[in-house]
Coordinates of C-alpha atoms in Angstrom, one line a residue:
Chain A
M298 CA 80.5 96.6 101.1
S299 CA 82.4 96.8 97.2
E300 CA 85.7 97.0 97.6
A301 CA 86.1 95.8 93.9
A302 CA 84.6 99.4 93.3
I303 CA 86.4 100.9 95.2
D304 CA 89.7 99.8 94.8
I305 CA 89.0 100.7 90.8
A306 CA 87.9 104.2 92.2
V307 CA 91.3 104.7 93.4
Q308 CA 93.4 102.9 90.3
E309 CA 91.6 105.0 88.0
P310 CA 94.2 107.7 88.6
A311 CA 97.0 105.7 88.1
V312 CA 99.8 108.6 86.8
P313 CA 98.8 111.5 85.9
P314 CA 100.7 113.1 82.8
G315 CA 104.0 115.0 83.6
G316 CA 104.7 113.1 87.0
P317 CA 103.2 112.9 90.0
P318 CA 101.4 115.5 91.6
V319 CA 102.8 118.2 93.1
G320 CA 100.9 120.1 95.7
P321 CA 102.1 122.4 98.9
L322 CA 102.9 119.7 102.1
G323 CA 102.0 119.8 105.5
L324 CA 99.1 119.6 107.5
G325 CA 97.6 123.4 107.1
A326 CA 97.7 122.9 103.4
A327 CA 95.9 119.8 103.5
W328 CA 93.4 121.3 105.8
R329 CA 92.2 123.8 103.4
R330 CA 92.4 122.3 100.5
L331 CA 89.7 119.9 102.3
P332 CA 85.7 120.4 101.7
L333 CA 83.7 120.5 104.3
S334 CA 82.7 116.2 104.6
G335 CA 86.6 115.7 104.5
R336 CA 87.5 118.3 107.5
I337 CA 84.5 116.5 109.5
G338 CA 86.1 113.2 108.8
A339 CA 89.2 114.3 109.8
L340 CA 88.0 115.5 112.9
V341 CA 86.0 112.2 113.7
V342 CA 89.3 110.1 113.1
A343 CA 91.3 112.7 115.2
F344 CA 89.0 112.1 118.1
W345 CA 88.8 108.1 117.9
L346 CA 93.1 108.0 117.5
V347 CA 93.1 110.2 120.9
T348 CA 89.9 107.8 122.1
A349 CA 92.5 104.5 121.6
L350 CA 95.8 106.4 122.9
A351 CA 94.0 107.8 126.0
G352 CA 90.8 105.6 126.2
P353 CA 91.5 102.8 129.1
W354 CA 92.9 106.2 130.8
I355 CA 90.3 108.1 130.9
A356 CA 87.9 105.3 131.4
P357 CA 86.0 106.3 134.7
Y358 CA 85.4 102.4 136.0
P359 CA 87.8 99.6 135.8
I360 CA 86.2 97.4 132.5
G361 CA 85.6 93.6 134.3
A362 CA 84.1 95.6 137.1
I363 CA 80.3 95.1 137.7
V364 CA 79.5 98.7 139.1
A365 CA 75.7 99.5 138.4
G366 CA 73.0 98.5 140.2
D367 CA 71.3 96.5 137.5
V368 CA 71.7 94.9 133.7
F369 CA 71.2 97.0 130.6
E370 CA 70.3 100.3 132.7
P371 CA 69.5 103.4 130.4
P372 CA 72.2 106.5 130.3
S373 CA 72.4 108.3 133.7
L374 CA 75.0 111.0 135.1
R375 CA 76.9 108.1 136.9
H376 CA 76.9 106.0 133.8
L377 CA 76.9 107.7 131.1
L378 CA 76.1 105.2 128.3
G379 CA 74.2 102.7 130.6
S380 CA 75.2 99.0 132.1
D381 CA 75.8 96.1 130.2
Y382 CA 74.3 92.4 129.9
L383 CA 76.4 91.6 133.1
G384 CA 75.9 95.4 134.6
R385 CA 79.4 97.0 133.6
D386 CA 79.6 100.4 132.5
V387 CA 79.3 100.7 128.7
L388 CA 81.1 103.7 128.3
S389 CA 84.6 102.4 130.1
R390 CA 84.3 98.9 127.9
M391 CA 83.9 101.0 125.0
L392 CA 87.0 103.6 126.0
T393 CA 88.7 100.2 126.1
G394 CA 87.2 98.1 123.1
A395 CA 88.1 101.1 120.9
R396 CA 91.9 100.6 121.6
Y397 CA 91.5 97.0 120.3
T398 CA 89.4 98.4 117.1
V399 CA 91.8 101.5 116.2
G400 CA 94.8 99.7 116.9
L401 CA 94.7 96.7 115.6
A402 CA 93.1 98.1 112.4
L403 CA 95.9 100.0 112.1
A404 CA 98.9 97.6 112.5
S405 CA 97.2 94.8 110.0
A406 CA 96.5 97.8 107.8
A407 CA 100.0 98.9 107.7
A408 CA 101.5 95.4 107.0
A409 CA 99.1 95.0 104.6
S410 CA 99.8 98.3 102.7
F411 CA 104.2 97.7 103.3
M412 CA 103.3 94.0 102.0
G413 CA 101.7 95.3 98.8
A414 CA 103.7 97.8 98.0
S415 CA 106.6 96.1 98.4
L416 CA 105.6 93.1 96.8
A417 CA 104.4 95.5 93.9
L418 CA 107.9 97.6 93.6
L419 CA 109.5 93.9 93.3
A420 CA 107.3 92.9 90.8
A421 CA 107.4 96.2 88.7
V422 CA 111.6 95.9 88.6
S423 CA 111.9 91.8 88.4
A424 CA 112.0 90.0 85.2
R425 CA 108.6 89.8 83.9
W426 CA 107.7 86.1 84.8
I427 CA 108.0 87.2 88.6
D428 CA 105.4 90.1 88.1
E429 CA 103.5 87.6 85.9
A430 CA 103.4 84.8 88.5
L431 CA 102.8 87.5 91.4
S432 CA 99.8 89.0 89.9
R433 CA 97.9 85.8 88.5
F434 CA 98.7 84.9 92.3
M435 CA 97.0 87.7 94.0
D436 CA 94.0 88.0 91.2
A437 CA 93.2 84.2 92.7
M438 CA 93.3 86.0 96.1
I439 CA 91.5 89.1 95.6
S440 CA 88.6 86.6 93.4
L441 CA 88.4 85.1 97.3
P442 CA 85.3 87.5 99.0
S443 CA 87.4 89.1 102.0
K444 CA 85.1 87.5 104.7
V445 CA 85.2 84.1 103.3
L446 CA 89.3 84.4 103.3
A447 CA 89.2 85.7 107.1
L448 CA 86.7 82.7 108.3
V449 CA 88.6 80.2 106.3
M450 CA 92.2 81.4 107.5
V451 CA 90.5 81.9 111.5
A452 CA 89.6 78.4 111.2
A453 CA 93.1 77.2 110.5
F454 CA 95.3 79.1 112.7
G455 CA 92.8 80.5 115.4
A456 CA 91.9 84.1 116.6
S457 CA 94.3 85.0 118.8
T458 CA 95.4 88.5 118.5
P459 CA 99.2 88.4 116.7
L460 CA 97.3 85.4 114.3
L461 CA 94.2 87.5 114.0
L462 CA 96.3 90.6 112.9
M463 CA 98.0 88.4 110.6
T464 CA 94.9 87.3 108.8
L465 CA 94.0 90.7 108.2
A466 CA 97.0 92.1 107.3
V467 CA 96.9 89.3 104.0
T468 CA 92.7 89.3 103.8
Y469 CA 93.9 93.1 102.0
T470 CA 97.4 92.7 100.9
P471 CA 96.2 91.7 97.2
G472 CA 94.0 94.9 97.2
A473 CA 97.3 97.0 98.6
Y474 CA 99.3 95.2 95.8
R475 CA 96.9 95.5 92.5
I476 CA 97.0 99.5 93.4
A477 CA 100.7 99.9 93.9
R478 CA 101.4 97.6 91.2
A479 CA 99.5 99.6 88.6
L480 CA 101.2 103.1 90.1
A481 CA 104.8 101.1 90.1
V482 CA 104.9 100.0 86.3
G483 CA 103.2 103.2 85.3
L484 CA 106.2 104.9 86.9
N485 CA 108.7 102.5 86.0
Q486 CA 107.9 103.7 82.5
M487 CA 108.6 107.6 83.3
D488 CA 111.9 109.5 81.2
Y489 CA 113.5 109.3 84.7
V490 CA 113.4 105.8 85.6
Q491 CA 114.6 105.3 82.1
A492 CA 117.5 107.2 82.6
A493 CA 118.5 106.1 86.0
R494 CA 118.7 102.5 84.2
A495 CA 120.4 103.7 81.3
R496 CA 123.0 105.4 84.2
G497 CA 123.3 101.8 85.2
E498 CA 121.5 101.8 88.6
G499 CA 120.5 99.1 90.2
R500 CA 116.7 97.7 90.6
F501 CA 117.3 98.2 94.7
Y502 CA 118.4 101.4 93.9
I503 CA 115.7 102.4 91.5
A504 CA 112.5 100.7 93.3
R505 CA 113.9 102.6 96.5
S506 CA 114.9 105.9 95.3
E507 CA 112.7 106.7 91.6
I508 CA 109.5 105.0 92.3
L509 CA 109.1 104.5 95.7
P510 CA 109.0 108.4 96.5
N511 CA 106.7 109.1 93.5
M512 CA 103.6 106.4 94.4
I513 CA 104.0 107.2 98.0
N514 CA 100.7 109.6 98.3
P515 CA 98.4 107.3 96.2
V516 CA 99.7 104.3 98.2
L517 CA 98.9 106.3 101.9
A518 CA 95.2 107.4 100.4
D519 CA 95.0 103.7 99.9
F520 CA 96.1 102.6 103.8
G521 CA 93.7 104.8 105.0
L522 CA 91.1 103.1 102.5
R523 CA 91.9 99.5 103.6
F524 CA 91.9 100.6 107.8
G525 CA 88.4 101.4 106.8
F526 CA 88.0 97.6 105.3
V527 CA 89.7 95.9 108.1
V528 CA 87.7 97.7 110.7
L529 CA 84.6 96.6 109.1
L530 CA 85.8 93.1 108.6
L531 CA 87.4 93.0 112.4
S532 CA 84.6 94.0 114.0
G533 CA 82.1 91.2 111.6
L534 CA 84.4 88.2 112.9
S535 CA 84.2 90.0 116.4
F536 CA 80.8 89.9 116.0
L537 CA 80.7 86.3 115.1
G538 CA 82.5 85.7 118.1
L539 CA 85.8 84.9 115.5
G540 CA 88.1 88.0 116.5
V541 CA 88.9 89.3 119.6
Q542 CA 88.3 86.8 122.3
P543 CA 87.4 87.5 125.6
P544 CA 88.5 88.7 128.4
N545 CA 89.6 91.2 125.7
A546 CA 87.0 93.0 123.8
D547 CA 87.0 95.4 120.8
L548 CA 84.0 97.2 119.7
G549 CA 82.3 93.9 117.8
S550 CA 82.8 91.8 120.6
L551 CA 80.8 94.5 122.5
V552 CA 77.9 94.2 119.9
R553 CA 77.7 90.8 120.1
E554 CA 78.0 90.2 124.0
N555 CA 74.6 92.8 124.6
T556 CA 73.1 91.1 121.6
S557 CA 70.5 90.1 124.5
G558 CA 69.9 93.5 125.3
L559 CA 68.2 94.4 121.9
A560 CA 64.8 94.0 123.0
A561 CA 65.2 96.5 125.2
G562 CA 66.5 99.2 123.2
A563 CA 69.8 99.0 125.3
P564 CA 72.6 102.3 124.3
A565 CA 75.3 99.0 125.1
I566 CA 74.7 97.4 121.8
V567 CA 73.9 100.5 119.8
A568 CA 76.7 103.0 121.0
P569 CA 79.4 100.0 120.0
A570 CA 77.9 100.0 116.2
V571 CA 77.2 103.6 116.2
A572 CA 80.9 104.2 117.1
I573 CA 82.4 101.7 114.2
A574 CA 80.2 102.9 112.0
T575 CA 81.1 106.7 112.7
L576 CA 84.7 106.2 112.7
T577 CA 84.6 103.5 108.9
I578 CA 82.4 106.9 107.9
A579 CA 84.5 109.3 108.4
V580 CA 87.5 107.9 107.5
N581 CA 85.9 107.1 103.6
L582 CA 84.9 110.9 104.1
L583 CA 88.5 111.9 104.8
I584 CA 90.0 110.0 102.3
D585 CA 87.3 111.2 99.7
G586 CA 88.1 115.0 100.5
L587 CA 92.1 114.4 100.3
S588 CA 92.0 112.8 96.6
G589 CA 88.9 115.5 95.4
G590 CA 86.0 113.1 95.1
R591 CA 87.5 110.3 93.4
L592 CA 86.3 107.6 95.5
R593 CA 83.1 108.0 95.1
A594 CA 81.9 104.8 92.9
G595 CA 81.0 105.8 89.3
G596 CA 82.7 108.6 89.4
T597 CA 83.2 109.1 85.4
G598 CA 79.7 110.8 85.1
E599 CA 81.0 114.1 87.3
Chain B
M128 CA 80.2 88.6 66.5
K129 CA 82.8 86.2 65.6
G130 CA 85.6 88.4 67.9
V131 CA 83.0 89.1 70.5
A132 CA 82.6 85.1 71.6
V133 CA 86.3 84.6 71.5
L134 CA 86.5 87.5 74.4
V135 CA 83.5 85.8 75.8
L136 CA 85.1 82.1 75.7
R137 CA 88.5 83.5 77.0
R138 CA 86.8 85.3 79.9
I139 CA 85.0 82.3 80.8
G140 CA 88.6 80.2 80.5
S141 CA 90.2 82.6 82.8
A142 CA 87.6 82.5 85.7
A143 CA 87.9 78.8 85.6
I144 CA 91.9 78.9 85.9
V145 CA 91.0 81.5 88.7
L146 CA 88.5 79.4 90.5
L147 CA 91.4 76.5 90.1
L148 CA 93.6 78.3 91.7
V149 CA 91.3 79.8 94.3
S150 CA 90.7 75.9 95.4
A151 CA 94.2 75.6 95.7
I152 CA 94.4 78.4 97.9
V153 CA 91.1 77.7 100.0
F154 CA 92.9 73.9 100.5
T155 CA 96.0 75.0 101.2
I156 CA 95.6 77.2 103.9
S157 CA 92.9 74.9 105.9
S158 CA 95.2 72.3 105.7
L159 CA 98.8 73.9 106.4
L160 CA 98.4 72.8 110.0
P161 CA 99.4 69.6 111.0
G162 CA 96.5 69.7 113.6
D163 CA 94.9 66.9 112.0
A164 CA 91.5 65.9 111.2
A165 CA 91.5 62.5 112.4
S166 CA 92.8 63.5 116.2
E167 CA 89.8 66.3 115.7
M168 CA 87.1 63.7 114.7
L169 CA 88.4 61.3 117.5
G170 CA 88.7 63.4 120.2
Q171 CA 91.3 63.5 123.3
S172 CA 91.3 60.6 124.5
A173 CA 92.2 58.4 121.3
T174 CA 94.9 55.9 121.6
P175 CA 97.6 56.9 118.9
Q176 CA 96.3 53.5 117.1
A177 CA 93.3 54.7 116.6
V178 CA 94.1 57.6 115.1
A179 CA 96.8 56.1 113.2
A180 CA 94.1 53.6 112.0
L181 CA 91.8 56.4 110.9
R182 CA 94.5 58.6 109.7
A183 CA 94.9 56.1 106.9
K184 CA 91.5 55.6 106.3
M185 CA 91.0 58.8 105.7
G186 CA 94.1 59.4 103.4
L187 CA 96.1 61.2 106.0
N188 CA 99.2 59.9 104.8
E189 CA 99.6 60.8 101.4
P190 CA 101.3 63.6 100.5
A191 CA 99.4 66.8 100.4
P192 CA 98.6 67.7 95.9
V193 CA 97.4 63.8 96.1
R194 CA 95.0 64.7 99.0
Y195 CA 94.4 68.0 97.2
A196 CA 93.5 66.1 93.9
H197 CA 91.3 63.5 95.7
W198 CA 89.4 66.5 97.1
L199 CA 89.3 68.7 94.0
G200 CA 87.8 65.6 92.1
G201 CA 85.3 65.0 95.0
L202 CA 84.3 68.3 94.6
L203 CA 83.7 68.3 90.6
R204 CA 81.5 65.1 91.3
G205 CA 79.4 66.7 94.0
D206 CA 80.9 64.7 97.1
P207 CA 83.2 67.0 99.1
G208 CA 83.3 64.8 102.1
V209 CA 82.1 64.1 105.5
S210 CA 81.4 66.8 108.0
L211 CA 83.7 65.9 111.4
A212 CA 81.1 67.7 113.4
D213 CA 78.3 65.6 112.9
N214 CA 79.5 62.8 110.9
L215 CA 76.8 63.9 107.6
P216 CA 78.3 63.9 103.7
V217 CA 79.0 67.2 103.8
A218 CA 76.5 67.6 100.0
T219 CA 73.5 67.0 102.2
L220 CA 74.3 69.6 104.7
V221 CA 74.8 71.7 101.9
A222 CA 72.1 70.8 99.9
S223 CA 69.5 71.4 102.7
R224 CA 71.0 75.2 103.1
L225 CA 72.1 76.5 100.0
P226 CA 68.4 76.7 98.4
K227 CA 67.7 78.9 101.6
S228 CA 70.4 81.4 101.1
L229 CA 69.5 81.8 97.5
L230 CA 66.1 82.5 98.2
L231 CA 67.2 85.2 101.2
A232 CA 69.8 86.9 97.9
G233 CA 67.1 86.0 95.0
L234 CA 64.6 88.0 97.1
T235 CA 67.3 91.0 98.2
A236 CA 68.2 90.9 94.6
A237 CA 64.5 91.4 93.6
F238 CA 63.8 94.3 95.7
A239 CA 66.8 96.1 95.6
T240 CA 67.6 96.0 91.9
P241 CA 64.0 98.1 90.8
L242 CA 64.7 100.1 93.7
A243 CA 68.1 101.3 92.7
L244 CA 67.8 101.7 89.0
A245 CA 64.9 104.0 89.5
L246 CA 66.8 105.7 92.2
G247 CA 70.0 105.9 89.6
I248 CA 68.1 107.4 86.5
L249 CA 66.1 110.1 88.6
A250 CA 69.7 111.1 89.9
A251 CA 70.9 111.4 86.7
V252 CA 67.9 113.3 85.4
R253 CA 68.2 115.2 87.7
R254 CA 72.3 115.8 88.6
D255 CA 73.2 118.1 91.1
S256 CA 69.9 118.3 92.6
A257 CA 69.1 117.4 96.2
I258 CA 67.9 113.8 95.7
D259 CA 71.7 113.6 93.3
R260 CA 73.8 114.7 96.0
A261 CA 72.0 112.8 99.1
L262 CA 72.4 109.8 96.7
S263 CA 76.4 110.4 96.2
L264 CA 76.8 111.2 99.9
A265 CA 74.6 108.0 101.0
T266 CA 77.2 105.6 98.5
L267 CA 80.5 107.1 100.6
S268 CA 78.5 106.1 104.0
M269 CA 76.7 102.9 103.4
V270 CA 79.8 101.0 102.2
A271 CA 81.4 102.2 105.3
V272 CA 78.6 100.7 107.6
P273 CA 78.9 97.6 109.3
E274 CA 75.8 95.1 108.8
F275 CA 75.3 94.5 112.0
L276 CA 74.5 97.9 112.7
V277 CA 71.8 98.2 110.1
A278 CA 70.4 95.0 111.2
T279 CA 70.1 96.3 114.7
L280 CA 68.2 99.6 113.8
L281 CA 65.4 97.9 111.5
V282 CA 65.4 95.0 114.2
L283 CA 64.6 98.2 117.0
L284 CA 62.3 100.2 115.1
F285 CA 60.0 97.7 113.9
A286 CA 60.5 94.9 116.1
V287 CA 60.7 96.7 119.0
K288 CA 59.4 100.1 119.1
L289 CA 56.7 99.4 116.2
R290 CA 56.0 95.8 116.9
W291 CA 55.4 95.0 113.7
L292 CA 58.0 92.2 112.5
P293 CA 59.8 89.4 114.4
S294 CA 63.3 90.1 115.5
I295 CA 64.4 86.3 114.1
T296 CA 63.5 84.7 111.1
I297 CA 60.6 82.0 111.3
V298 CA 59.4 80.8 108.8
P299 CA 56.9 78.3 109.3
E300 CA 56.7 75.1 106.6
H301 CA 53.6 76.1 104.2
P302 CA 53.7 79.9 105.4
S303 CA 51.0 82.3 104.3
L304 CA 52.0 84.9 101.9
W305 CA 51.6 87.8 104.7
S306 CA 53.7 85.3 107.7
F307 CA 56.8 84.8 104.4
L308 CA 56.8 88.4 103.9
R309 CA 56.8 89.7 107.5
G310 CA 59.7 86.8 108.3
Y311 CA 61.7 87.7 105.6
L312 CA 61.6 91.7 105.4
L313 CA 64.4 92.5 107.7
P314 CA 66.7 90.2 106.6
V315 CA 66.0 91.5 102.9
L316 CA 65.9 95.0 103.9
T317 CA 69.2 95.0 105.7
L318 CA 70.6 93.1 102.6
T319 CA 69.4 96.2 100.2
F320 CA 70.7 98.9 102.2
G321 CA 74.2 97.4 102.0
V322 CA 74.2 97.4 97.4
V323 CA 71.6 99.9 96.9
A324 CA 73.3 103.1 97.0
Q325 CA 76.6 101.6 95.3
M326 CA 74.0 100.3 92.4
A327 CA 72.2 103.5 92.3
R328 CA 75.3 105.5 91.8
M329 CA 77.2 103.2 89.1
T330 CA 73.5 103.3 87.3
R331 CA 73.5 106.8 87.1
A332 CA 76.6 107.0 85.8
A333 CA 75.7 105.0 83.0
V334 CA 72.6 107.2 82.2
I335 CA 75.0 110.2 82.4
D336 CA 77.4 108.7 80.1
Q337 CA 74.7 108.0 77.3
L338 CA 73.0 111.1 78.1
R339 CA 76.3 113.1 77.3
Q340 CA 76.4 111.4 73.4
P341 CA 75.8 113.1 70.6
Y342 CA 72.4 110.9 69.2
A343 CA 71.1 112.0 73.1
E344 CA 72.0 116.4 72.2
M345 CA 70.0 115.1 68.9
A346 CA 66.8 113.7 70.4
R347 CA 66.6 116.3 73.0
L348 CA 66.9 119.1 70.2
K349 CA 64.1 117.7 68.1
G350 CA 61.9 118.5 71.4
L351 CA 61.4 115.0 72.7
S352 CA 60.6 115.3 76.3
P353 CA 63.1 114.3 78.3
A354 CA 61.8 111.3 79.9
R355 CA 61.1 110.2 76.3
V356 CA 65.0 110.4 75.9
V357 CA 66.4 108.8 78.3
L358 CA 63.8 105.7 79.2
V359 CA 63.7 105.3 75.0
H360 CA 67.2 106.7 73.9
A361 CA 69.3 106.5 76.6
L362 CA 68.2 103.2 78.5
P363 CA 68.6 100.8 76.2
N364 CA 72.2 101.7 75.3
A365 CA 72.7 102.1 79.4
A366 CA 71.9 98.0 79.7
G367 CA 75.4 96.8 79.5
P368 CA 77.2 99.5 82.1
I369 CA 74.0 98.5 84.4
V370 CA 74.2 95.4 84.2
N371 CA 78.0 94.9 85.0
A372 CA 76.6 97.4 88.0
V373 CA 74.6 95.2 89.1
A374 CA 76.3 92.0 89.1
L375 CA 79.2 93.8 91.0
S376 CA 77.0 95.5 93.9
L377 CA 74.8 91.9 94.0
S378 CA 78.7 90.6 94.8
Y379 CA 78.2 92.5 98.1
L380 CA 75.6 90.1 98.8
L381 CA 77.7 86.9 99.5
G382 CA 79.9 89.2 102.0
G383 CA 76.9 90.4 103.5
A384 CA 74.8 87.4 103.9
I385 CA 77.5 85.9 106.4
I386 CA 76.4 88.6 109.0
V387 CA 72.8 88.7 108.1
E388 CA 72.4 84.9 108.5
T389 CA 73.8 85.1 112.2
I390 CA 71.9 88.2 113.3
F391 CA 68.6 86.8 112.1
N392 CA 69.1 83.0 113.0
Y393 CA 68.5 82.4 109.4
P394 CA 69.5 78.9 108.3
G395 CA 71.7 79.2 105.1
I396 CA 75.2 78.3 103.9
A397 CA 76.0 81.6 105.3
S398 CA 75.5 80.5 109.1
L399 CA 76.9 77.0 108.0
M400 CA 79.5 78.4 107.2
V401 CA 80.3 80.3 110.4
D402 CA 79.6 77.2 112.3
A403 CA 82.2 75.1 110.3
V404 CA 84.5 77.8 111.6
T405 CA 83.7 77.6 115.0
S406 CA 83.5 73.9 115.1
R407 CA 86.7 73.3 112.8
D408 CA 85.1 71.6 110.5
M409 CA 87.5 71.7 107.6
P410 CA 85.3 70.0 104.9
L411 CA 82.6 71.8 106.1
L412 CA 84.4 75.2 105.9
Q413 CA 86.2 74.0 102.5
A414 CA 82.7 73.2 100.8
C415 CA 80.9 76.2 102.1
A416 CA 84.0 78.7 101.2
M417 CA 84.0 77.1 97.4
I418 CA 80.2 77.9 97.1
F419 CA 81.0 81.5 98.3
C420 CA 84.1 81.9 95.7
A421 CA 82.2 80.6 92.6
G422 CA 79.0 82.8 93.6
Y423 CA 81.1 85.6 93.4
M424 CA 83.2 84.6 90.5
I425 CA 79.8 83.9 88.0
L426 CA 78.6 87.2 89.4
V427 CA 81.7 88.9 88.3
L428 CA 81.9 87.0 84.9
V429 CA 78.5 88.3 84.2
A430 CA 79.7 91.4 84.8
D431 CA 82.5 91.7 82.6
I432 CA 80.7 89.7 79.7
A433 CA 77.6 92.4 80.2
A434 CA 80.7 95.5 80.0
I435 CA 82.1 93.3 76.6
L436 CA 78.9 93.0 74.9
A437 CA 78.4 96.4 75.7
N438 CA 81.6 98.0 74.3
P439 CA 80.4 98.8 70.9
R440 CA 84.1 98.8 69.2
L441 CA 83.9 95.5 69.6
R442 CA 80.5 94.6 68.3
G443 CA 80.4 94.4 64.8

């Protein structure tokens, strides 16, 4: 995944001249402005959020129970997505796995965006050397491919759920920082911030009340993108057996544990892989729609 | 021209500094926890004396900066230590795996780059046509599809349904051309899927930028055929941005290889790294991680230098 290119695409529209965009707020207005692809994305994302919340309750069978007559059964009315390598109900396991994938990814992406934005605000309003030191360090962190950084951290700290969350958050903090810092430094030059400084406002006040409210929209869009990256990285780690550990399973673990069903073309391996792809593609379509198509790399040709 | 040389040298210098910082980060993370290599090597039943003796022998009692300097020195001399899992020099393990990964990456680049350039140029010439819009949607989707889904679907199609290809990469010692291609086709196709849309999209943008310039308009007004305007006039000037796009897209291969080598049982450096994580073999992991970081930095460096060389304001 070319995160670098996407980072740049998000970074580009740093601060529009004349201040931040003032658009109608509210879900209805946002929905009306979305292109068709964005609306489809929004619906699919909503579907997965609901599934993550309600999944374990609507699952037709207990996730650990061997309920089918055979392993890798094809779909049937009793088991809509067939059975897995032990004869468990695939649909039930996916409904529970979605909670791990979506929940962990939401928490890690939120932590990454929060840390990135906080450090960016600190860099913007602090002395120059703090900004320089932080930015050099983050540049180095960005030069570590995200999968490599995550693998090194998993090897060092292990893959229990809290540490996995920390690993994912730390991996995506530098990218969040870079985008938030570009926004914050730009806003810091604005007249109204200069005015606040001239009035003698403190740094904390300026960061919180003058800069933060005006960078919140792009930071939220970046959070959405980062959520998609985290889903992919988490599924990749779980697929390698280095993410969510048994007996718990996220969607990536489901792909891993059913690889022996590949030769039979079992839905047990295809369904969770397709589920991950629908979630991440939908996130990209939604963010692309919300940001007016700027996401598509190489947008200069438009 | 002198200004360009200075810029390029400065860029190389800053890449070297970043790589040094990266090595410090990798070393720090991987030696943060006190669970140390000596007790890991000797296992649960080792006596404290044996562990202490091995700790002293391995230099683990030194302060962290000294150990870092020692490790970095070894890395630069091509001796990154001894693997904990099987007691072989890390350099030997890496040397046996690295060429295989480079071969896989090279084949993918050789396959994906011409394909992406052709698609990108076609989309630039036929702007807003069906192929252009399909490419735009594919770019958005392909970056969001996990490699194991692409690999799974390709295996299902070619190895299970059509029975054309083996599902894991087994290439004999002295393969015929056919068995070589059969073995590599699925991993190469999987990796290609990940890079080609992005690369084509960036190529399209570079070519369209050139077609908007007055000289391209002049060529068109002169009555030259569209093909000639694109191939003879626009393309040479878009070379810099295109090299930039190709290099940035290829850096994706590094991450993709980690999944693809594992799923196809391919004995490359990425699957070696995953094994090192599983067995918590830190010296091996550190060396593999640094190879990946260096590869990534080199590709980004090439992309940046191409951008510097292509900028006419810096030439002169």
